[in-house]
mmCIF file with all atom_site columns, C-alpha atoms in Angstrom:
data_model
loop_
_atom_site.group_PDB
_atom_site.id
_atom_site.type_symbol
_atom_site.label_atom_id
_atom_site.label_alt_id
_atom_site.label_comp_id
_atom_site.label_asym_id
_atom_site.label_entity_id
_atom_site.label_seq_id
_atom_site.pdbx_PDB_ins_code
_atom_site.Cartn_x
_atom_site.Cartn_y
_atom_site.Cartn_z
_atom_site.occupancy
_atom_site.B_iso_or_equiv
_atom_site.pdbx_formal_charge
_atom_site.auth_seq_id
_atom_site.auth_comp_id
_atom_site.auth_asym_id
_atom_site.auth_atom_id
_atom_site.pdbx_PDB_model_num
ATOM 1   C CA . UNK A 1 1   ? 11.353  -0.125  0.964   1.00 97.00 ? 236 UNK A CA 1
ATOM 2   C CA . UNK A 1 2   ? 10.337  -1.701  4.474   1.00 98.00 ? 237 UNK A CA 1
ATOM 3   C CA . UNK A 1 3   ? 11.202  -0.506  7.427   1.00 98.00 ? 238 UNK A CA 1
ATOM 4   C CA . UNK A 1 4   ? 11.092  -1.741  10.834  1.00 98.00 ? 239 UNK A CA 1
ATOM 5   C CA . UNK A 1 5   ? 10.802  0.011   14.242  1.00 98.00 ? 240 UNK A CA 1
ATOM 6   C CA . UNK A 1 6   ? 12.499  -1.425  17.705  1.00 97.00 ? 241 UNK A CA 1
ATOM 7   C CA . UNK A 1 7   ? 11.591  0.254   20.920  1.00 96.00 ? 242 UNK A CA 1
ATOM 8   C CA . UNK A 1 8   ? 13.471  -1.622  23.629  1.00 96.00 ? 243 UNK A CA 1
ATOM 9   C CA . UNK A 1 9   ? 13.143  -0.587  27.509  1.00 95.00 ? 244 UNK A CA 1
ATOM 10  C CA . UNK A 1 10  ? 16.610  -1.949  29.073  1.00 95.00 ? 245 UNK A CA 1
ATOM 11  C CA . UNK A 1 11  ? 17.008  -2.224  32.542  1.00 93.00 ? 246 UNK A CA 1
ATOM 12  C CA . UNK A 1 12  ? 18.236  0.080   35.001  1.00 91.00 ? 247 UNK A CA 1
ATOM 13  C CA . UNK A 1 13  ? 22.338  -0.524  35.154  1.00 92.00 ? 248 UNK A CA 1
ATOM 14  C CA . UNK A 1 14  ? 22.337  -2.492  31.847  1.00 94.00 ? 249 UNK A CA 1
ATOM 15  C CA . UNK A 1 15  ? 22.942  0.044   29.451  1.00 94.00 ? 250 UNK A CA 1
ATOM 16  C CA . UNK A 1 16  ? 26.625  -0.762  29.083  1.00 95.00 ? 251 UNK A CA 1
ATOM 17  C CA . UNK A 1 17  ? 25.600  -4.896  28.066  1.00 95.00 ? 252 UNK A CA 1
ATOM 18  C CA . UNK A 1 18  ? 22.728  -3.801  25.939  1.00 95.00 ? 253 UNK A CA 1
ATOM 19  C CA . UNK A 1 19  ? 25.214  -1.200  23.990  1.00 95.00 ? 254 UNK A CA 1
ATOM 20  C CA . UNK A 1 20  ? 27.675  -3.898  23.745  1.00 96.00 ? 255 UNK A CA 1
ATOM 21  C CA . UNK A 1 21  ? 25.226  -6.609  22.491  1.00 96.00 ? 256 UNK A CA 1
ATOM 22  C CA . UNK A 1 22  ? 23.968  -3.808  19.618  1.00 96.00 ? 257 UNK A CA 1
ATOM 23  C CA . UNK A 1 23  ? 27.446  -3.507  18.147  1.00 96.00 ? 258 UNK A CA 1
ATOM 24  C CA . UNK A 1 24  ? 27.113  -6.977  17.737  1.00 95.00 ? 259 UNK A CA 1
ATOM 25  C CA . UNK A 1 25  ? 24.924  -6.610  15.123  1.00 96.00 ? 260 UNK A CA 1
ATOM 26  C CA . UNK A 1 26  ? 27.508  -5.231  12.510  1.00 96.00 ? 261 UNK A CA 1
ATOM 27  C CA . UNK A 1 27  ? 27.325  -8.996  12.051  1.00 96.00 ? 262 UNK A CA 1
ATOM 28  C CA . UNK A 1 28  ? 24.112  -8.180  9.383   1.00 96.00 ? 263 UNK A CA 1
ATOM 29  C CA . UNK A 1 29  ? 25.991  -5.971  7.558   1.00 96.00 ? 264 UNK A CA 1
ATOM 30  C CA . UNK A 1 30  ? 26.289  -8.695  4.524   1.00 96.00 ? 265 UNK A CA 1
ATOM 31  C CA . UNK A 1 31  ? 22.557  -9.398  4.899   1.00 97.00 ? 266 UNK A CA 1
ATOM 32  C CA . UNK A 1 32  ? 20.708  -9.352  1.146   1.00 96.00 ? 267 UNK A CA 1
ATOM 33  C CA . UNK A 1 33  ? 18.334  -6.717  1.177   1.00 97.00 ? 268 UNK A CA 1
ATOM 34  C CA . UNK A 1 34  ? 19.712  -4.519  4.083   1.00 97.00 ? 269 UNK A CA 1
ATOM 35  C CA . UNK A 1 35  ? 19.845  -0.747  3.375   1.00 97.00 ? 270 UNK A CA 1
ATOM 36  C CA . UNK A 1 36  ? 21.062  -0.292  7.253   1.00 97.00 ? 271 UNK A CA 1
ATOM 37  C CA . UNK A 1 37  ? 20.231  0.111   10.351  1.00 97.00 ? 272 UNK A CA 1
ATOM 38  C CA . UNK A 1 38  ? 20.470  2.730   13.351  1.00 97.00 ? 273 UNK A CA 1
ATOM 39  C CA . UNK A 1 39  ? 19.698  4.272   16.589  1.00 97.00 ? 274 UNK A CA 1
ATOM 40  C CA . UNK A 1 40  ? 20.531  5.643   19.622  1.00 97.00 ? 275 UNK A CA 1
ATOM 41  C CA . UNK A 1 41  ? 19.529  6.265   23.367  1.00 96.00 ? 276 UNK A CA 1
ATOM 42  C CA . UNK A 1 42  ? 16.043  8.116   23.969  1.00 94.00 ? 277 UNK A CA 1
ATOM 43  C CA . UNK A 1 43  ? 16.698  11.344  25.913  1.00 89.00 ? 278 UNK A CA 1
ATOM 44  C CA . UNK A 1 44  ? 14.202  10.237  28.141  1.00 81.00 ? 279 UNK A CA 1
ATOM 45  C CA . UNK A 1 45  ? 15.779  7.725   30.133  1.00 79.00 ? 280 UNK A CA 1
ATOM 46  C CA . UNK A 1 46  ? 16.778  3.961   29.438  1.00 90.00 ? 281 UNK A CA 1
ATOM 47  C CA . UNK A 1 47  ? 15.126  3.134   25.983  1.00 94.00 ? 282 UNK A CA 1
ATOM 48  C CA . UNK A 1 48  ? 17.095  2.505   23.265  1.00 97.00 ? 283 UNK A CA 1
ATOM 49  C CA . UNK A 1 49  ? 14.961  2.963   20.167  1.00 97.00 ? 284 UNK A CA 1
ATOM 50  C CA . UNK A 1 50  ? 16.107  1.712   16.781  1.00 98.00 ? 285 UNK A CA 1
ATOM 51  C CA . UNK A 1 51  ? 15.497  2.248   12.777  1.00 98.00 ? 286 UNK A CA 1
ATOM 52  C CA . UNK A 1 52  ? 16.123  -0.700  10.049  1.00 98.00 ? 287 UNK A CA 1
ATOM 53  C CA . UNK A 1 53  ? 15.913  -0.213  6.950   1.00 98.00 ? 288 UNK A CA 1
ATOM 54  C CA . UNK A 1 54  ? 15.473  -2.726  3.904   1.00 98.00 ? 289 UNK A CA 1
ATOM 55  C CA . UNK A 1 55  ? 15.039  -2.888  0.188   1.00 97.00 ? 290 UNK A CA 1
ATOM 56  C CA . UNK A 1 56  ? 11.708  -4.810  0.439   1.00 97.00 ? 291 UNK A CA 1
ATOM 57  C CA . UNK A 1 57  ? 9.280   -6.994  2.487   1.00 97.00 ? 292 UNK A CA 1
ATOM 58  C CA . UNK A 1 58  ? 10.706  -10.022 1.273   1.00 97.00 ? 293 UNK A CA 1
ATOM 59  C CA . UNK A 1 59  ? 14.292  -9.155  2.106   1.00 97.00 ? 294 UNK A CA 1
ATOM 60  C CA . UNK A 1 60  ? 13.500  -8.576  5.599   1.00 97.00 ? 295 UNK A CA 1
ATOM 61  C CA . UNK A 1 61  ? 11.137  -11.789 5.914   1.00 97.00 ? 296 UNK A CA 1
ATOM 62  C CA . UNK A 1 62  ? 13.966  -14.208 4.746   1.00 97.00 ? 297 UNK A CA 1
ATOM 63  C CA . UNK A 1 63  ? 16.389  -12.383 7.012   1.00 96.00 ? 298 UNK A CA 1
ATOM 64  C CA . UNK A 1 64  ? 13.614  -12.748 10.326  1.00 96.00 ? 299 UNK A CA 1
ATOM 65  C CA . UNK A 1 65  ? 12.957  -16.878 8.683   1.00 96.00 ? 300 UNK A CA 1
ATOM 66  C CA . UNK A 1 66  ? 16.624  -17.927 8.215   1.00 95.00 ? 301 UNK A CA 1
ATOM 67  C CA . UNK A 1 67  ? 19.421  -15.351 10.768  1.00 95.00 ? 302 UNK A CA 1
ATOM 68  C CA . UNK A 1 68  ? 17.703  -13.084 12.998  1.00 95.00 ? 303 UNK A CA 1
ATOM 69  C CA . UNK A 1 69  ? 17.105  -15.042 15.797  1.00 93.00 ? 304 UNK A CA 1
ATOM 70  C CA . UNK A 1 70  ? 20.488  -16.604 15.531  1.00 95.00 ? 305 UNK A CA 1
ATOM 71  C CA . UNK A 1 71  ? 22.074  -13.431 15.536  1.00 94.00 ? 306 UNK A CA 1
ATOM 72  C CA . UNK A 1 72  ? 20.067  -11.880 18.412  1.00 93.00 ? 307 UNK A CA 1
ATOM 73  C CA . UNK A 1 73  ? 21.370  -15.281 20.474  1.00 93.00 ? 308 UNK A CA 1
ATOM 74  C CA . UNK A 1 74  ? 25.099  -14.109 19.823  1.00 92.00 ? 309 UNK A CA 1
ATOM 75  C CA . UNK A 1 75  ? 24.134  -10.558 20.450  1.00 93.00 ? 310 UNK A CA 1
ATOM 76  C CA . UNK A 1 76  ? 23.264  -11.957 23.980  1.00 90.00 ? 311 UNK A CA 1
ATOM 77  C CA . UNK A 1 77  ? 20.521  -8.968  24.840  1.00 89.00 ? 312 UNK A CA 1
ATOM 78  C CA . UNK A 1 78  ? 17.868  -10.653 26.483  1.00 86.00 ? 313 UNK A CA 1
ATOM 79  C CA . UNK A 1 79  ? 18.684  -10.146 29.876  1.00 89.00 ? 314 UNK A CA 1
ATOM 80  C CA . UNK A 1 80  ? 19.251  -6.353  29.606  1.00 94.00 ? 315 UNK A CA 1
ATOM 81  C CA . UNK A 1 81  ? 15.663  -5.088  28.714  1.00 92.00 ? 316 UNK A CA 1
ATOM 82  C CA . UNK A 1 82  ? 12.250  -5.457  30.414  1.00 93.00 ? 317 UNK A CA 1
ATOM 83  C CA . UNK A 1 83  ? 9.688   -4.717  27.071  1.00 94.00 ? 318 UNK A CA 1
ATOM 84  C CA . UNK A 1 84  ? 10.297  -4.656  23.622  1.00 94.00 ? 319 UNK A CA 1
ATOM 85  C CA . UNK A 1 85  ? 8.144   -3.560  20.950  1.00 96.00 ? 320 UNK A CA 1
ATOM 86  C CA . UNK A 1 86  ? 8.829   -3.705  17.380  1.00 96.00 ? 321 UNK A CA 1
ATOM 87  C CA . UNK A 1 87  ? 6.817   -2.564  14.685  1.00 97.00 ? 322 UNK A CA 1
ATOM 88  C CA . UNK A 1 88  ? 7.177   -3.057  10.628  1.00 98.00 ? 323 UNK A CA 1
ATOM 89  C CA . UNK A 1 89  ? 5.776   -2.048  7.694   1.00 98.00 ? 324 UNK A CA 1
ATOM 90  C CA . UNK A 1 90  ? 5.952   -0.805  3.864   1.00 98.00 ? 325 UNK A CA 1
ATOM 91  C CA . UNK A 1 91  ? 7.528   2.667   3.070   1.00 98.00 ? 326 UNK A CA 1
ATOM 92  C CA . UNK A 1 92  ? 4.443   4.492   1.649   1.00 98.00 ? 327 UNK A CA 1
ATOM 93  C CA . UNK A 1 93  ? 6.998   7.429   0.715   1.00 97.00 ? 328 UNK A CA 1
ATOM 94  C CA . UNK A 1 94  ? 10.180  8.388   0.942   1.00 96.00 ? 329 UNK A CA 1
ATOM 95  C CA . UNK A 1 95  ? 11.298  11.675  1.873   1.00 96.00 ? 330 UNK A CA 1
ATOM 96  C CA . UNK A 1 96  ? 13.771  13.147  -0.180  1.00 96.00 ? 331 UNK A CA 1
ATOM 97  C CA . UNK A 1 97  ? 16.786  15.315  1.428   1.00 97.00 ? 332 UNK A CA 1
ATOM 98  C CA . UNK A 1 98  ? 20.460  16.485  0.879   1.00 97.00 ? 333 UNK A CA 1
ATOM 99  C CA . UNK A 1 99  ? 21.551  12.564  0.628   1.00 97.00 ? 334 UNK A CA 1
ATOM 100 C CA . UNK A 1 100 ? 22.086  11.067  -2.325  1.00 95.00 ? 335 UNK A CA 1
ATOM 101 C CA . UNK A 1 101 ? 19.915  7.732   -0.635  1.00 95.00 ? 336 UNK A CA 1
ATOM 102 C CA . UNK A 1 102 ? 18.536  6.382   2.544   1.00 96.00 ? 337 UNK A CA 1
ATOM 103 C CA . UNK A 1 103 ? 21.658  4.201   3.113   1.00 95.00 ? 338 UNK A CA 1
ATOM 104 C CA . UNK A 1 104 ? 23.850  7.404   2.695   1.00 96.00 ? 339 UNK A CA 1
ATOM 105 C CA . UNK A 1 105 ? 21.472  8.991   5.299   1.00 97.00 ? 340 UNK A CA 1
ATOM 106 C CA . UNK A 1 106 ? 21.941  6.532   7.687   1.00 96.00 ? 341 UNK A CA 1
ATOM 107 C CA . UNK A 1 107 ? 25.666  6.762   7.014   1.00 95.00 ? 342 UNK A CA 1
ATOM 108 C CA . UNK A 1 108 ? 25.655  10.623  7.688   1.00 97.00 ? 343 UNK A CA 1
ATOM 109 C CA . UNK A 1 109 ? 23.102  11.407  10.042  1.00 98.00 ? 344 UNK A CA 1
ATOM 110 C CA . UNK A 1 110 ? 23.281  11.977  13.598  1.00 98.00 ? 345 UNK A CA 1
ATOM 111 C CA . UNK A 1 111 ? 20.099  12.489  14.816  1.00 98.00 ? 346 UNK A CA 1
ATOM 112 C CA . UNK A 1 112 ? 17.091  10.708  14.225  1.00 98.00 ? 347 UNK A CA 1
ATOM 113 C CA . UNK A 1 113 ? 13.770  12.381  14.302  1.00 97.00 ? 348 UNK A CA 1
ATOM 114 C CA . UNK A 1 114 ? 10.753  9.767   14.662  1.00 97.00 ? 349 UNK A CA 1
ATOM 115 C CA . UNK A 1 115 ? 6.623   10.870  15.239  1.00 96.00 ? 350 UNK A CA 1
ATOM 116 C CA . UNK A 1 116 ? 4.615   7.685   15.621  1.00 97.00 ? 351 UNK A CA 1
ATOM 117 C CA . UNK A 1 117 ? 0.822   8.893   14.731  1.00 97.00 ? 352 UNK A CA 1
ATOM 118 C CA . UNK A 1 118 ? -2.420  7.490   15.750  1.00 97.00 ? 353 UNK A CA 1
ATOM 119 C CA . UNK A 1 119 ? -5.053  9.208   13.042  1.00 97.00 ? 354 UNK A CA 1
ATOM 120 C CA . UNK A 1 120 ? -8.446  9.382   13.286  1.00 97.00 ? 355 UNK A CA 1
ATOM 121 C CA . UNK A 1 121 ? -10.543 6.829   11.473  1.00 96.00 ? 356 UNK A CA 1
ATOM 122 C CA . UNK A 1 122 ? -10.718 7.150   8.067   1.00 96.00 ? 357 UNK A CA 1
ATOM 123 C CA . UNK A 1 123 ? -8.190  10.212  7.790   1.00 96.00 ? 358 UNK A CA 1
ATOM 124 C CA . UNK A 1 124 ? -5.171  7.868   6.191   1.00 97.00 ? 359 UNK A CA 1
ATOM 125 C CA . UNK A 1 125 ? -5.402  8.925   2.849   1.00 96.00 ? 360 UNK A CA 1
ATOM 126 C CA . UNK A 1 126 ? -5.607  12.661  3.781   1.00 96.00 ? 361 UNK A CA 1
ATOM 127 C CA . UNK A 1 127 ? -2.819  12.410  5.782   1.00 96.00 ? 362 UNK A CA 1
ATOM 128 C CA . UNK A 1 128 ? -0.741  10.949  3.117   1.00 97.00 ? 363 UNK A CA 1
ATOM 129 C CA . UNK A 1 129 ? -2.038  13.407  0.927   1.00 96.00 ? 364 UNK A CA 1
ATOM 130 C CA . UNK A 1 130 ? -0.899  16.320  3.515   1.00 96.00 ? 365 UNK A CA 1
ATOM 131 C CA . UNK A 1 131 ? 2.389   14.318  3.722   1.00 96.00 ? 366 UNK A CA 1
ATOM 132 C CA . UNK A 1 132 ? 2.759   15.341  -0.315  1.00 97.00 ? 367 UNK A CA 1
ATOM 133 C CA . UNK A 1 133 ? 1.579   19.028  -0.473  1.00 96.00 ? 368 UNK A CA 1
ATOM 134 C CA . UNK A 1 134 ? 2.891   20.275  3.232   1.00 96.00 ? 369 UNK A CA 1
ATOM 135 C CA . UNK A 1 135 ? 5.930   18.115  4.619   1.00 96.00 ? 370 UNK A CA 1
ATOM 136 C CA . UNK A 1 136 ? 7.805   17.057  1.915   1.00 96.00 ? 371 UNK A CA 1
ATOM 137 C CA . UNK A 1 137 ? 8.607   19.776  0.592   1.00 96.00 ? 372 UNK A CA 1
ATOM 138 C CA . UNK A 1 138 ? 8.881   21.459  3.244   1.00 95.00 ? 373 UNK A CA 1
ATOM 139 C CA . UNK A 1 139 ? 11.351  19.371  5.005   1.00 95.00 ? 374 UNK A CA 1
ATOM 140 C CA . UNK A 1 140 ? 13.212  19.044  1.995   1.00 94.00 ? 375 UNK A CA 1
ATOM 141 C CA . UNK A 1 141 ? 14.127  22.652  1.806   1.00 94.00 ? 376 UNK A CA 1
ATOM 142 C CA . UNK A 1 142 ? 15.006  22.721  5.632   1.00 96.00 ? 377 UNK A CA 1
ATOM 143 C CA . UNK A 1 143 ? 19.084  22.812  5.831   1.00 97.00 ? 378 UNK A CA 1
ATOM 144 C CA . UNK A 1 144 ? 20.664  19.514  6.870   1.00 97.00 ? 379 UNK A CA 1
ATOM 145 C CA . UNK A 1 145 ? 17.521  17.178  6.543   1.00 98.00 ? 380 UNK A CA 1
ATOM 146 C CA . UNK A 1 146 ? 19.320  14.120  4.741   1.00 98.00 ? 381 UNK A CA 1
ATOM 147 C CA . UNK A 1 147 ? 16.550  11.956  4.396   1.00 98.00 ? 382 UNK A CA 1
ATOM 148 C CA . UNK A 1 148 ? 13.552  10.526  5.434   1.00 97.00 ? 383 UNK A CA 1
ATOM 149 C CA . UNK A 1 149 ? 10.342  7.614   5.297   1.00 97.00 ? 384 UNK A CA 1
ATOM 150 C CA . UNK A 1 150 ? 6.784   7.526   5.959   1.00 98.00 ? 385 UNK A CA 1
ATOM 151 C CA . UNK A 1 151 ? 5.961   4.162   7.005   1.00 98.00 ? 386 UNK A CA 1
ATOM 152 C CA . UNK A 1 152 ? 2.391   2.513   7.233   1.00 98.00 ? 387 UNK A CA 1
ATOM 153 C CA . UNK A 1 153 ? 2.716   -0.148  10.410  1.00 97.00 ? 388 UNK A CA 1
ATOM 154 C CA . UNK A 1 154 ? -0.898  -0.468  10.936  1.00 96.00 ? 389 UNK A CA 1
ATOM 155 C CA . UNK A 1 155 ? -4.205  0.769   8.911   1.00 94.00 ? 390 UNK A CA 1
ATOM 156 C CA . UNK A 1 156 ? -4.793  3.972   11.028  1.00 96.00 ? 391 UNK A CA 1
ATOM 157 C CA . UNK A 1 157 ? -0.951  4.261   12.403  1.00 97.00 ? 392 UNK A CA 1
ATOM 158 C CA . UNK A 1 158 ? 1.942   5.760   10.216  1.00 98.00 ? 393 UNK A CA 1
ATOM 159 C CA . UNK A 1 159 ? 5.489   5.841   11.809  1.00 98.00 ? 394 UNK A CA 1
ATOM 160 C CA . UNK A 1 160 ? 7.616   9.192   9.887   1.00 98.00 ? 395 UNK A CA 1
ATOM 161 C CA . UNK A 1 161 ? 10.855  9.324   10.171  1.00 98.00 ? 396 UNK A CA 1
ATOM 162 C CA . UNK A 1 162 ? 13.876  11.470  9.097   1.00 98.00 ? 397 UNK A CA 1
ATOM 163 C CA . UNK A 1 163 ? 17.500  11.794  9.773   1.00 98.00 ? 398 UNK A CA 1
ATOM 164 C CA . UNK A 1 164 ? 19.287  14.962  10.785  1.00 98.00 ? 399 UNK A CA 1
ATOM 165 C CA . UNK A 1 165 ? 23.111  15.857  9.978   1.00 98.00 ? 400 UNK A CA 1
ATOM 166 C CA . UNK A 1 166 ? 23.486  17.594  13.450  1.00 98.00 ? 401 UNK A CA 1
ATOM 167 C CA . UNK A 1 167 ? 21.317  18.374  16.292  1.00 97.00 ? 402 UNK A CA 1
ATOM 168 C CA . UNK A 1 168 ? 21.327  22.279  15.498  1.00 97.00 ? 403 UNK A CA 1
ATOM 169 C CA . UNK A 1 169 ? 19.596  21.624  11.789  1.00 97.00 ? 404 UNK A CA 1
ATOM 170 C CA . UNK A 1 170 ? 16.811  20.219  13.317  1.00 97.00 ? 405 UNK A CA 1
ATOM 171 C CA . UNK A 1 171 ? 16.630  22.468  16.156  1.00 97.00 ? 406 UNK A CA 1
ATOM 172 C CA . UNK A 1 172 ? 16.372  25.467  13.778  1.00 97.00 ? 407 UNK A CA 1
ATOM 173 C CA . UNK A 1 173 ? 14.126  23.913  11.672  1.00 96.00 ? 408 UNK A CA 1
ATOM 174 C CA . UNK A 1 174 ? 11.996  23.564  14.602  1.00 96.00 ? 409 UNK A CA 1
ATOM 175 C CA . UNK A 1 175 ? 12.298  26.982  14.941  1.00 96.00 ? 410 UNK A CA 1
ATOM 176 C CA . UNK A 1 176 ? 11.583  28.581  11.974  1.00 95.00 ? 411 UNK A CA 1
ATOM 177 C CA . UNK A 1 177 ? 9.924   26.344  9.483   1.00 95.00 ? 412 UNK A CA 1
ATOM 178 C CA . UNK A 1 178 ? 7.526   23.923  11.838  1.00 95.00 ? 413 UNK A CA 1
ATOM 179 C CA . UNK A 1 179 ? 5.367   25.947  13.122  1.00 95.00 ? 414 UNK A CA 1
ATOM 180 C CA . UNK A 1 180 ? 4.349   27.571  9.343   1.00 95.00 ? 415 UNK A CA 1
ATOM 181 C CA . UNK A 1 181 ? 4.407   23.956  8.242   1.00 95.00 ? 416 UNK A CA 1
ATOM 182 C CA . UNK A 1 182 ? 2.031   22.900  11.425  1.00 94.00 ? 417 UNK A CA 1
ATOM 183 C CA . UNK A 1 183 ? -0.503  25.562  10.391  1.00 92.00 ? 418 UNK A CA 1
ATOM 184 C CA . UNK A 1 184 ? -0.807  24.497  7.200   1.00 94.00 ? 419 UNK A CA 1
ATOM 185 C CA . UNK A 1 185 ? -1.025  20.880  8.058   1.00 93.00 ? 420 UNK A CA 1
ATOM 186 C CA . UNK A 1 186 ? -3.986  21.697  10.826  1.00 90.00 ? 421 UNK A CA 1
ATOM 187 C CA . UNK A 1 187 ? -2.425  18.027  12.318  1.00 93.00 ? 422 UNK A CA 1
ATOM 188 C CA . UNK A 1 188 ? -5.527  17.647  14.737  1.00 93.00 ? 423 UNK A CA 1
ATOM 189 C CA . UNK A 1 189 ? -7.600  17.127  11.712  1.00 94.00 ? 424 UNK A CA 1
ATOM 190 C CA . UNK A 1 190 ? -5.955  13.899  10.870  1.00 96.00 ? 425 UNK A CA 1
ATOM 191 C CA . UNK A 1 191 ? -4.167  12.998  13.911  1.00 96.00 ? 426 UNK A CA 1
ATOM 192 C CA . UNK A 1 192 ? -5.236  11.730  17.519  1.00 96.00 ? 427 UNK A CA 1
ATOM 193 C CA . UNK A 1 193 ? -2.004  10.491  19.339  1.00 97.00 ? 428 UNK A CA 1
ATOM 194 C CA . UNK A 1 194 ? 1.265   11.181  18.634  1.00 96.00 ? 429 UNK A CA 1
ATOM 195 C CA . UNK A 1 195 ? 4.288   10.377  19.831  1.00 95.00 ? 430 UNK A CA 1
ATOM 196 C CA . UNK A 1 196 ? 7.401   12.177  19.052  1.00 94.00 ? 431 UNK A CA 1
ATOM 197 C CA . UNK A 1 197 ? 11.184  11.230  19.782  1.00 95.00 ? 432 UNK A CA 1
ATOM 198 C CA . UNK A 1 198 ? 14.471  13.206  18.763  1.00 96.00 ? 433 UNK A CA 1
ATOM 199 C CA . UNK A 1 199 ? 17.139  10.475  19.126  1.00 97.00 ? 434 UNK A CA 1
ATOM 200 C CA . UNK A 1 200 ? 21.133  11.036  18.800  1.00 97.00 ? 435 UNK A CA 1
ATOM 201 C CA . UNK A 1 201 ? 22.337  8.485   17.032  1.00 98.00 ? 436 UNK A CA 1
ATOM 202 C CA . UNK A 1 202 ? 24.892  5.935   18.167  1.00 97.00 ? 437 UNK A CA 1
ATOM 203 C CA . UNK A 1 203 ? 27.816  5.598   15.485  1.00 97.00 ? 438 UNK A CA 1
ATOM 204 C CA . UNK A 1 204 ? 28.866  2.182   16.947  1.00 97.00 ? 439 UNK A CA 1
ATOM 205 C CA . UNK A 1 205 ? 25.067  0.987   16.433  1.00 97.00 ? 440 UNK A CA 1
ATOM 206 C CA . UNK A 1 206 ? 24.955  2.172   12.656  1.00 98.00 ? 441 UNK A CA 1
ATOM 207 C CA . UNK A 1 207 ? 25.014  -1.182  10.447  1.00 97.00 ? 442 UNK A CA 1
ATOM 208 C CA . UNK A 1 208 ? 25.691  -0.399  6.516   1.00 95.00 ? 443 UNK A CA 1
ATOM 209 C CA . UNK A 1 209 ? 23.959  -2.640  4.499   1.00 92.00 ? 444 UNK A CA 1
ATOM 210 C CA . UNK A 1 210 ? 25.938  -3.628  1.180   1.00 79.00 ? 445 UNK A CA 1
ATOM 211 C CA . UNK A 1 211 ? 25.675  -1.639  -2.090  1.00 72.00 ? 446 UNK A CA 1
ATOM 212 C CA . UNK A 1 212 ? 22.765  -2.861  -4.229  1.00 58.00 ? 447 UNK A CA 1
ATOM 213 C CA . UNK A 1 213 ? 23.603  -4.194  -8.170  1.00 47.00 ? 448 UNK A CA 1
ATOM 214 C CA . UNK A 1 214 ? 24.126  -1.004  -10.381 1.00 36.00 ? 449 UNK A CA 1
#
């Protein structure tokens, strides 16, 4: 898979004509390639921070060559944020949950739990290796974890994220099973910076990609 990550800053008494532009985007719903796409409000104030999803790299580069940017015209956006960052990269490994597959994920979840890390030089394939032996499977057995992705958007940057049936699933799997996991992990090892966002999701902004060939 390939996934892509939006972090928009909209300005101050534009929420309202940025949420109304996103719906918009149901418009990509018959897009080749498109597993789907969500997101939601960050808690901490007006950012709006959004999860695609797609079956491959060259999927989402005919999309971005031949409809994005006519889509994002009719979405009519631009004047509602000030900065907008996106980032994009393989799926390095997925993150297996209670849904059958990412796209039912999306479909189900309601929270969105993102950590944008920053390793140390060099530390990439220990991390990954960590990912295997530590978080996996120990996210896996947490209670209403769906689904989830490590993706690689830069050589020493890794973007993991995983989606949440309710609020409360990941809130007691913060409690009881992160901080055995953390120890285990030792995180500091492998990671310098990281950035960490618990985002409810939107149900208007959820786009469902269509059913790949059986």
């Amino acid at each position: 898979m390939w996934s892509k990550w939006i972090d928009c800053r909209v300005r101050a008494g534009a929420r309202e004509a940025f949420a109304a532009g996103q719906r918009r985007w149901s418009a990509i719903s018959d897009q080749p390639g498109l597993v789907g796409q969500g997101g939601g409000w960050a808690p901490d104030g007006d950012r709006a921070l959004l999860l695609a999803l797609w079956t491959d790299e060259p999927a989402y580069t005919r999309f971005m060559r031949e409809r994005h940017d006519l889509v994002a015209d009719e979405a009519a956006q631009h004047g509602s944020w000030t900065d907008l960052r996106i980032a994009a990269g393989p799926v390095v490994r997925a993150l297996p949950g209670a849904a059958a597959s990412p796209a039912d994920a999306l479909a189900r979840a309601t929270v969105l739990r993102a950590a944008d890390c920053r390793l140390r030089p060099g530390r990439a394939a220990h991390f990954l290796d960590v990912q295997d032996r530590v978080w996996t499977p120990g996210m896996a057995a947490a209670e209403g974890m769906l689904a989830g992705a490590v993706t690689r958007l830069a050589a020493d940057r890794f973007l993991v994220t995983t989606l949440w049936s309710t609020a409360a699933a990941h809130g007691a799997y913060a409690a009881h099973r992160l901080p055995a996991l953390l120890a285990r992990a030792d995180v500091p090892s492998d990671i310098h910076a990281l950035t960490g966002h618990l985002v409810p999701l939107e149900p208007a902004w959820l786009v469902r990609g269509q059913p790949g060939p059986s």
